[in-house]
XYZ file of C-alpha atoms in Angstrom:
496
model
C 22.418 4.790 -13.296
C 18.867 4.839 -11.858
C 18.557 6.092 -8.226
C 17.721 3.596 -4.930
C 17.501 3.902 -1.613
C 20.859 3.994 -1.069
C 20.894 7.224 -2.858
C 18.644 8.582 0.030
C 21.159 8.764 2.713
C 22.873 11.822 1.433
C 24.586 13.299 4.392
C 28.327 13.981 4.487
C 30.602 12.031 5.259
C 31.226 12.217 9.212
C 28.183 13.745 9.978
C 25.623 11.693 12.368
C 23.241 10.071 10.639
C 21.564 7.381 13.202
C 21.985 7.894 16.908
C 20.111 4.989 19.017
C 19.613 5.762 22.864
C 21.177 3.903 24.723
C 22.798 1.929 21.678
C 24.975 2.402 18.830
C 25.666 5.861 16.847
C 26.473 5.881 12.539
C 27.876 8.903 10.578
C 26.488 9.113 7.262
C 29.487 7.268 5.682
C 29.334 4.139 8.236
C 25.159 3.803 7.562
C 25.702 3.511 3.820
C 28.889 1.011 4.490
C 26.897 -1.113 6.993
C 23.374 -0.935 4.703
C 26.178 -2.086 1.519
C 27.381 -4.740 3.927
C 24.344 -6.231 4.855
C 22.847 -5.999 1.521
C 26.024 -8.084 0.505
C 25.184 -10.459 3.554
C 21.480 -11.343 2.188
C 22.852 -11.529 -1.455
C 25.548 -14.231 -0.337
C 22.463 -16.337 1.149
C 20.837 -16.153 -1.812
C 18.498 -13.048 -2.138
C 17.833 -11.723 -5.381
C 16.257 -9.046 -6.746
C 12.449 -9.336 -6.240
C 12.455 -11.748 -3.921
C 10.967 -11.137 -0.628
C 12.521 -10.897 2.684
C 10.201 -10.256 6.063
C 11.302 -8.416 9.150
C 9.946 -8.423 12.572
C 12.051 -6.116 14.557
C 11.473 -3.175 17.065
C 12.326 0.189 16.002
C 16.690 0.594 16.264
C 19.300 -0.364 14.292
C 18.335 -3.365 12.536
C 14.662 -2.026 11.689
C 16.286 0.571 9.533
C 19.436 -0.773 8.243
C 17.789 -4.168 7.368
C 14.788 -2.389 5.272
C 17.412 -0.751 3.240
C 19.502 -3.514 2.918
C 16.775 -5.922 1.854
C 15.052 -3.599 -0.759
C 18.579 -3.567 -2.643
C 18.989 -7.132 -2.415
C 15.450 -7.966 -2.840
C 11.940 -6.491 -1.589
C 11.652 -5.930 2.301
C 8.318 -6.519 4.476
C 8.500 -4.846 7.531
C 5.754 -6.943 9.719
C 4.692 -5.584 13.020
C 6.788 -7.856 15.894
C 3.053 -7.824 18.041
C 1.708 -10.065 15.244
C 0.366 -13.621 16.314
C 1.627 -16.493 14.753
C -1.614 -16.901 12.209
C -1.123 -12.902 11.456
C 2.129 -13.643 10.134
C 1.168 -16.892 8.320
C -1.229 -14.703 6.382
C 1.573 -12.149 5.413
C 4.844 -14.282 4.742
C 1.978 -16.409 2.879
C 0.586 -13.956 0.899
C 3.770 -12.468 -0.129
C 5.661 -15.953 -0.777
C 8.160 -14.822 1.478
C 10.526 -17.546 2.617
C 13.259 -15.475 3.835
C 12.419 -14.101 7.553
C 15.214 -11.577 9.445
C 14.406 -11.656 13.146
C 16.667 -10.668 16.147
C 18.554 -13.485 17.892
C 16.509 -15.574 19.888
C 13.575 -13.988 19.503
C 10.187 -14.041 17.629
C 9.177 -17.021 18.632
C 5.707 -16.748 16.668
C 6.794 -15.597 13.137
C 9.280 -18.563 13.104
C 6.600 -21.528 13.454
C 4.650 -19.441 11.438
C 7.578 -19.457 9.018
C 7.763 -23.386 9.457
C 4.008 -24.217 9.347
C 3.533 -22.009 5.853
C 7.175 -23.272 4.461
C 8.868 -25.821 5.929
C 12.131 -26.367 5.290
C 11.622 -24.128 2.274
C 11.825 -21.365 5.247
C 15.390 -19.545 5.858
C 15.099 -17.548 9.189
C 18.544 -15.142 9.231
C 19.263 -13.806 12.996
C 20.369 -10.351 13.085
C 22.061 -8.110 15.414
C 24.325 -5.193 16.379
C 27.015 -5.408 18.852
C 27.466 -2.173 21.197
C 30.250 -1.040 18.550
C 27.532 -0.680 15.996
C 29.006 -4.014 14.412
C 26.675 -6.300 12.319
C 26.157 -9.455 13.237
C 24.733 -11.462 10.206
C 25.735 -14.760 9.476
C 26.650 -15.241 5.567
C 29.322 -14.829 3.125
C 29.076 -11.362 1.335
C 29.088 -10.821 -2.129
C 28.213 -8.135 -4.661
C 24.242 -8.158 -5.286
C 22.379 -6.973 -7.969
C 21.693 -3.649 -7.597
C 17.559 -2.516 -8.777
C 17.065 0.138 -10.766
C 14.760 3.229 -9.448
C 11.296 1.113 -10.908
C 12.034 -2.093 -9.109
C 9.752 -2.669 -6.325
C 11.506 -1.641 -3.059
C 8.365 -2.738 -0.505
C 5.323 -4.858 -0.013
C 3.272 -3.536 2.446
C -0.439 -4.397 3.040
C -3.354 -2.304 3.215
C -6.418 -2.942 4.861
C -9.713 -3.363 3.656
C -12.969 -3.385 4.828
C -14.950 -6.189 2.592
C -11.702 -8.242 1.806
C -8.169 -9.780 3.129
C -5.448 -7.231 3.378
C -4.357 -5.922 -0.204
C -0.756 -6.055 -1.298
C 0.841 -2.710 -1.610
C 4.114 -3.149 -4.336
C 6.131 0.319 -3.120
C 8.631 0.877 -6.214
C 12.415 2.681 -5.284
C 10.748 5.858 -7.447
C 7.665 6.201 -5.246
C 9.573 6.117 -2.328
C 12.101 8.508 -3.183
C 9.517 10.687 -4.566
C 7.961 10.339 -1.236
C 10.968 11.461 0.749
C 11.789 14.470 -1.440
C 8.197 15.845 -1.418
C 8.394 15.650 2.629
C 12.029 16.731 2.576
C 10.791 20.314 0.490
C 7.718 20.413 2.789
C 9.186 21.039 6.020
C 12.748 22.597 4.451
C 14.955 19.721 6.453
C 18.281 20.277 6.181
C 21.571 19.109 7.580
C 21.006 20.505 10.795
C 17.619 19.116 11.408
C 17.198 15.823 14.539
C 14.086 14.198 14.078
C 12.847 12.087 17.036
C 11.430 8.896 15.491
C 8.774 6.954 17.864
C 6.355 5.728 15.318
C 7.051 1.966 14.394
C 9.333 1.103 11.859
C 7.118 -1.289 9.909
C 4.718 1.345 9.156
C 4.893 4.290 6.078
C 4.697 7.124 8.998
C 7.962 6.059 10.853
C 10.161 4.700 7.642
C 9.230 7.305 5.060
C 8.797 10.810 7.438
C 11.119 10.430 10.720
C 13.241 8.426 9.352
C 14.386 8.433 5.324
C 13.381 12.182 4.831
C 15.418 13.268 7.506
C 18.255 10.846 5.757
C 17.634 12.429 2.386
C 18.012 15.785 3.842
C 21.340 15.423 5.836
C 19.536 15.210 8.749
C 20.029 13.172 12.224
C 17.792 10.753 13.106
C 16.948 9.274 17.008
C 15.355 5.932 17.020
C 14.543 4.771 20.696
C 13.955 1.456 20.824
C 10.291 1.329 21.647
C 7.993 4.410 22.391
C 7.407 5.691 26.071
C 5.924 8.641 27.155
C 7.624 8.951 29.852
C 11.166 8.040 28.459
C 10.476 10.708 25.653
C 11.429 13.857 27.077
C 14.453 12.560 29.100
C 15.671 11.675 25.189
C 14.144 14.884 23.899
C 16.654 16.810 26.543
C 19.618 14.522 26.267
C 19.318 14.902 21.868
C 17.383 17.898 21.292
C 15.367 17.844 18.512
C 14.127 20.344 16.049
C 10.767 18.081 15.012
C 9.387 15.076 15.404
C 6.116 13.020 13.660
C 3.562 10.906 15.544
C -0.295 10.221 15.370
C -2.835 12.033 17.360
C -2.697 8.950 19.845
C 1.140 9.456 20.757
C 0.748 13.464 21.105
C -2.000 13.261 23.808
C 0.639 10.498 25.517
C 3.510 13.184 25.042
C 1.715 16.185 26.379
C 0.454 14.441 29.359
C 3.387 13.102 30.400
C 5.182 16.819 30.294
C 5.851 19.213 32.986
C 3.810 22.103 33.850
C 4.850 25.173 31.461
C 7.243 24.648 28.571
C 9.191 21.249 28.549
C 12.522 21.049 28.662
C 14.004 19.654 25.153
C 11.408 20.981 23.506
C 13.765 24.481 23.028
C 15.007 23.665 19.201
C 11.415 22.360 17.898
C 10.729 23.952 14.567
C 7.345 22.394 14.419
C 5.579 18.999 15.129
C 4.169 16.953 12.468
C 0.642 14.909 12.817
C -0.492 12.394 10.659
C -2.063 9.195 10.576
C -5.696 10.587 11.999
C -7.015 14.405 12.134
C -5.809 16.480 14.958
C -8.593 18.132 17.362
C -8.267 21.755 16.383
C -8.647 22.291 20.326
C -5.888 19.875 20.958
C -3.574 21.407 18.099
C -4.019 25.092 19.678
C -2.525 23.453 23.072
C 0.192 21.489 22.034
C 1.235 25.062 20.113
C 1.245 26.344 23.708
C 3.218 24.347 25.721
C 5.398 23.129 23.077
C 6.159 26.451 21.339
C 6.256 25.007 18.279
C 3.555 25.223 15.382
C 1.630 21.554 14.973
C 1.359 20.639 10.865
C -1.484 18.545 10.400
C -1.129 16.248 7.258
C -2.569 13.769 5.483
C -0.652 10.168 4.072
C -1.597 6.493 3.470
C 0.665 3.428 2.347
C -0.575 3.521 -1.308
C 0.996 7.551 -1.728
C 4.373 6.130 0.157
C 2.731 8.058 2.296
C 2.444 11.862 2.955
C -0.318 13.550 0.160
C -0.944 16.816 2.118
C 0.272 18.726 4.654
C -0.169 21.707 6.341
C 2.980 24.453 5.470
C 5.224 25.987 7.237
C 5.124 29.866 8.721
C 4.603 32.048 7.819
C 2.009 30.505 4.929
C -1.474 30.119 7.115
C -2.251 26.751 8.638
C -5.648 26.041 8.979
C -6.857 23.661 12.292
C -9.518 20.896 10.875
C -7.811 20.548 7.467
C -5.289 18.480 6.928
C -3.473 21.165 4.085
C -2.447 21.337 0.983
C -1.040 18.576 -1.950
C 2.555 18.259 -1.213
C 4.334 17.081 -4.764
C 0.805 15.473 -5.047
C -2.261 16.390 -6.932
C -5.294 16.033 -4.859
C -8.741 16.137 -6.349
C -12.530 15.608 -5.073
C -14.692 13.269 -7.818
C -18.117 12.132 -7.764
C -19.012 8.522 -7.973
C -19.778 8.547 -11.569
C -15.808 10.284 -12.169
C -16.599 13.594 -12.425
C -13.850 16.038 -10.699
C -16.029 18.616 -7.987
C -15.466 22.340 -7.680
C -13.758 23.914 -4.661
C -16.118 23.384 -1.811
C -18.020 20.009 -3.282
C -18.084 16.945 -0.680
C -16.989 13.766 -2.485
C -14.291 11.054 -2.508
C -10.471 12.479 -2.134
C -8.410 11.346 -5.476
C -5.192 11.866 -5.783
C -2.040 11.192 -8.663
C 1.975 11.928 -8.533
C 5.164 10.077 -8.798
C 4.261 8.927 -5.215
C 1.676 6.601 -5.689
C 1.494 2.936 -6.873
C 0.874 1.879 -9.868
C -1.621 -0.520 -8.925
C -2.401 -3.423 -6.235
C -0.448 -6.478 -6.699
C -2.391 -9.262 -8.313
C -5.321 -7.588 -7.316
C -7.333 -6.925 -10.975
C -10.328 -6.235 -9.201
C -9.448 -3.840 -6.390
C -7.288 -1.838 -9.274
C -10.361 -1.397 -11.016
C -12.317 0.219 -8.719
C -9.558 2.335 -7.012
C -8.104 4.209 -10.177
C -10.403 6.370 -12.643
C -8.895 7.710 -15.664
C -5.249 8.351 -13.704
C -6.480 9.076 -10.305
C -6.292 7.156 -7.684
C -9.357 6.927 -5.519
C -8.165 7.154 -1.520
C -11.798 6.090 -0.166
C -11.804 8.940 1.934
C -14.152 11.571 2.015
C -13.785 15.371 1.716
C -13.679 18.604 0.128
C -11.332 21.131 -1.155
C -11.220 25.043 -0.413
C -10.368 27.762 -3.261
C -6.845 27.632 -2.004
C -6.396 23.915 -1.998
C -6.573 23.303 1.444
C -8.370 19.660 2.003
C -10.820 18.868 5.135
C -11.543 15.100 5.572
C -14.970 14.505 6.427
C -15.022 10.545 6.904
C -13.923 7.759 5.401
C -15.793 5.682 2.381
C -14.037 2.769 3.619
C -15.218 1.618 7.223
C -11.473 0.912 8.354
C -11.393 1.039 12.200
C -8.635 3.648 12.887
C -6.933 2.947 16.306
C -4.614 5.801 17.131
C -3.124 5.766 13.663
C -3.320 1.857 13.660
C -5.954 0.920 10.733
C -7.730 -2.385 11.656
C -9.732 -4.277 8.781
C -12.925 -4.890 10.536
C -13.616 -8.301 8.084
C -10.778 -9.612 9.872
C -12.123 -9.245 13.523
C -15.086 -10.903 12.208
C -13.545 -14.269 10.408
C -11.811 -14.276 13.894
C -15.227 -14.767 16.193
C -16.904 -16.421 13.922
C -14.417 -19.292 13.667
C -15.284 -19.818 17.570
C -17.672 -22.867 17.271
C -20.464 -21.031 19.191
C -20.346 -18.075 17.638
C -23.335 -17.683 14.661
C -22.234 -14.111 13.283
C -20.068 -11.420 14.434
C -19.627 -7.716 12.850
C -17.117 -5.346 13.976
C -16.792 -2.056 14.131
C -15.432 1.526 15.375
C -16.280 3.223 18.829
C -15.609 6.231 19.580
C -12.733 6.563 22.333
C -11.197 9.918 24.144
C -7.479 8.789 23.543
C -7.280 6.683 20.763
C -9.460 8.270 18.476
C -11.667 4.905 17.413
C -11.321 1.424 19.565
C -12.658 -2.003 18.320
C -16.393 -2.695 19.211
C -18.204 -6.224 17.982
C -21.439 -6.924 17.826
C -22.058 -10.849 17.857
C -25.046 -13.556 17.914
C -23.986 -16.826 19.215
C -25.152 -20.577 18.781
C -25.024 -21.272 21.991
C -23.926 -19.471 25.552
C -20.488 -17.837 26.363
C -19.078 -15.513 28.222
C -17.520 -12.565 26.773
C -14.035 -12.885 28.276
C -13.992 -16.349 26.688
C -15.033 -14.396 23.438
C -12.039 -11.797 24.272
C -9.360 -14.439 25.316
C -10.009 -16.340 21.555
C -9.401 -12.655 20.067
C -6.659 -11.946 21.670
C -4.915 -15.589 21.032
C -5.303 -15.029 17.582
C -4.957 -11.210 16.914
C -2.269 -8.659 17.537
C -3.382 -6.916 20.731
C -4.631 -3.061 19.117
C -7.171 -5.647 16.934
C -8.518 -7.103 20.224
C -11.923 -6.081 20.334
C -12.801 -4.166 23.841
C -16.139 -3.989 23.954
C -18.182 -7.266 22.583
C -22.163 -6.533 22.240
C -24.070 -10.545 22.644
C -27.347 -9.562 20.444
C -29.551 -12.201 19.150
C -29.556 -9.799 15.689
C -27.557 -7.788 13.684
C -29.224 -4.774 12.250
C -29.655 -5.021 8.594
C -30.889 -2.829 5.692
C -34.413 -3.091 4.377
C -32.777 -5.551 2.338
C -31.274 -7.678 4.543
C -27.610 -6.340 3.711
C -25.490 -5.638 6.975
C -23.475 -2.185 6.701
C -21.600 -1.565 9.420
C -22.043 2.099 9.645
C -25.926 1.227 10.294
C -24.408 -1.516 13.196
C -22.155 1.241 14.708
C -25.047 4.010 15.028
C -26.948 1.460 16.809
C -24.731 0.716 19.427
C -22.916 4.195 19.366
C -25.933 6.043 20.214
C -25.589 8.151 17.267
């Protein structure tokens, strides 16, 4: 019988499995009955392999047990709970999916999105968990059809920077590919706590903190919502021996810890980046007060996430680069396909049993991302004689918001449906804590006031997509041939 993602919680019996603070606890042995059970739930109303079911819930209990449960009755797709109502039109659109889990009496948005895109077609299911860990899931439960290991587990979307979001189709293989490359990485074992604070709807916080600590016997601690100052009072109170955030949540970490060495930071084994490249200068302080080395690595939804990482002492880790392939073969091509020698700037490629097999119904965008078995990442770097990779930019002009990757074609549809607005281009600026914000530059029709300009953004768009700096120019720079490239419209506003 082919392997799912119920074969990824392999922990004995009685031992812990998910502890939420403040909530409900599950050994090993109640997670997989209460994933079964809710599985059994969704098939009794009606879910059936490949269809899809969306989630909007904050990271706990339901997050994780309803993603499991929902790729073995169906597909899941985890949506961000900050989305506006016409973000999650878009995404319950563009993945057909009439079947929305959302905790009771809440998400008030994604339900008359639900409605406006459906209709009665629409089937919102309220779930819960009682303070015994009981679900509470209205339906009758019967067996469902189990998927085998190349059925697709999760939809997520990718953004991109000259079109709409691209479906990702995740397949049960890739994922558990995923987990046991990042399970060898970092040797987790039984005895290993992660502390999961990235969001549950993203690759970071389902595939590292959570599933690979699952897959290794592990414990994982979900708080409910990430706060720097709530995370070392949970750190003490649950000690654990690594955690995995973006650059963004570090700096919020470290600044929020006492003077010296913090206390339940005693059983860290290391600290795991990802999601945007760690300031070597930053990296070489968190070592210090945390007393723990800092892996940098390198992942993205299409790989199910982690492609590189940094190793483990005593191998060397080297600030600036993001490591080595982990279970994934990482190569740097030309434009014209050709594979560069150690040392050789050019676009990162990469191939394993990770990574998708292609966009879904997306012929064009799977023509230009895969060449001859590699798949192109539309990053830029280069590779050192011991296979260490350096990222030197990105090919795509994704605006990268403390780990948060913004398309910046959808900023723009947004201002330039404002009837006085002529054109609009967004773009990255630089910012000290979150790495890149969201800058605009826009020509108008006729006057208004940038707060008007940021109050339509911010009715429309999930707050991180808000733009917080709006340029009013009566031009956008353009190429001798009148193209706009936003890298041109960045340098002229960024100073550089």
């Amino acid at each position: 019988m082919s392997e799912t993602l119920l074969d990824a919680l392999r922990g004995e019996a009685g031992a812990p499995a998910l502890m939420i603070p403040g909530g409900p606890e599950f050994t090993y042995d109640e997670l997989r009955s209460v994933v079964a059970d809710a599985a059994g739930r969704l098939a009794g109303l009606g879910v059936r392999p490949g269809d899809r079911v969306a989630m909007a819930f904050p990271n706990g209990p339901e997050a994780i047990v309803m993603f499991l449960a929902a790729s073995l009755a169906g597909t899941a797709c985890p949506l961000n709970p900050a989305y506006k109502e016409d973000e999650f039109a878009f995404y319950l659109e563009d993945t057909d999916t009439q079947t929305l889990l959302l905790p009771r009496g809440e998400g008030a948005a994604a339900r008359q999105a639900l409605q406006s895109v459906f209709g009665e077609r629409g089937r919102v299911v309220e779930v819960g968990f009682d303070s015994a860990g009981r679900l509470e899931l209205d339906g009758a439960n019967r067996d469902p059809e189990l998927p085998d290991s190349d059925e697709v587990a999760l939809v997520l979307h990718t953004s991109g920077t000259t079109s709409r979001p691209k479906r990702v189709p995740l397949r049960h293989r890739n994922l558990l590919a995923s987990v046991a490359n990042i399970q060898a990485t970092y040797r987790l074992g039984p005895e290993d706590v992660s502390l999961c604070i990235m969001p549950l709807f993203h690759v970071h916080g389902l595939m590292a903190s959570t599933l690979a600590t699952l897959y290794s016997g592990g414990t994982v601690v979900a708080p409910a919502r990430f706060n720097p100052l709530g995370f070392w009072p949970v750190a003490r109170a649950h000690r654990p021996t690594w955690y995995s955030a973006s650059p963004t949540f570090h700096h919020l970490i470290l600044l929020r810890s006492e003077d010296g060495r913090p206390a339940g930071s005693e059983r860290l084994r290391f600290v795991r980046s990802c999601s945007s490249t760690l300031a070597p200068a930053f990296m070489a302080e968190m070592e210090e007060r945390l007393g723990a080395p800092v892996l940098d690595a390198y992942g993205m939804t299409e790989a199910s996430h982690q492609m590189a990482s940094n190793p483990l002492p005593p191998e060397p880790r080297k600030p600036g680069s993001v490591g080595r392939g982990t279970g994934v073969e990482i190569g740097i091509m030309d434009d014209g396909g050709r594979l560069l020698a150690p040392g050789e700037p050019g676009e990162v490629v990469i191939r394993g049993a990770n990574v998708i097999d292609g966009y879904e119904g997306n012929p064009e965008a799977n023509a230009t991302s895969f060449t001859e078995g590699w798949f192109r990442t539309g990053d830029r770097g280069s590779l050192d004689g011991a296979g260490y990779l350096t990222l030197i930019g990105r090919i795509k002009e994704l605006i990268n918001r403390g780990g948060e990757k913004i398309a910046p074609v959808e900023i723009d549809e947004v201002l330039e449906a404002h009837p006085k607005v002529k054109e609009a281009v967004a773009f990255a600026q630089p910012h000290p804590a979150w790495g890149e914000e969201v800058a605009v530059a826009v020509v108008l029709k006729e006057p208004v006031s940038e707060k008007e300009l940021t109050a339509w953004c911010r009715e429309r768009l999930a707050e991180f997509k808000v733009p917080r700096k709006i340029h009013l120019v009566d031009e956008i720079p353009r190429t001798a041939t009148g193209k706009v490239q936003r890298r041109n419209v960045a340098a002229a506003f960024n100073g550089e």
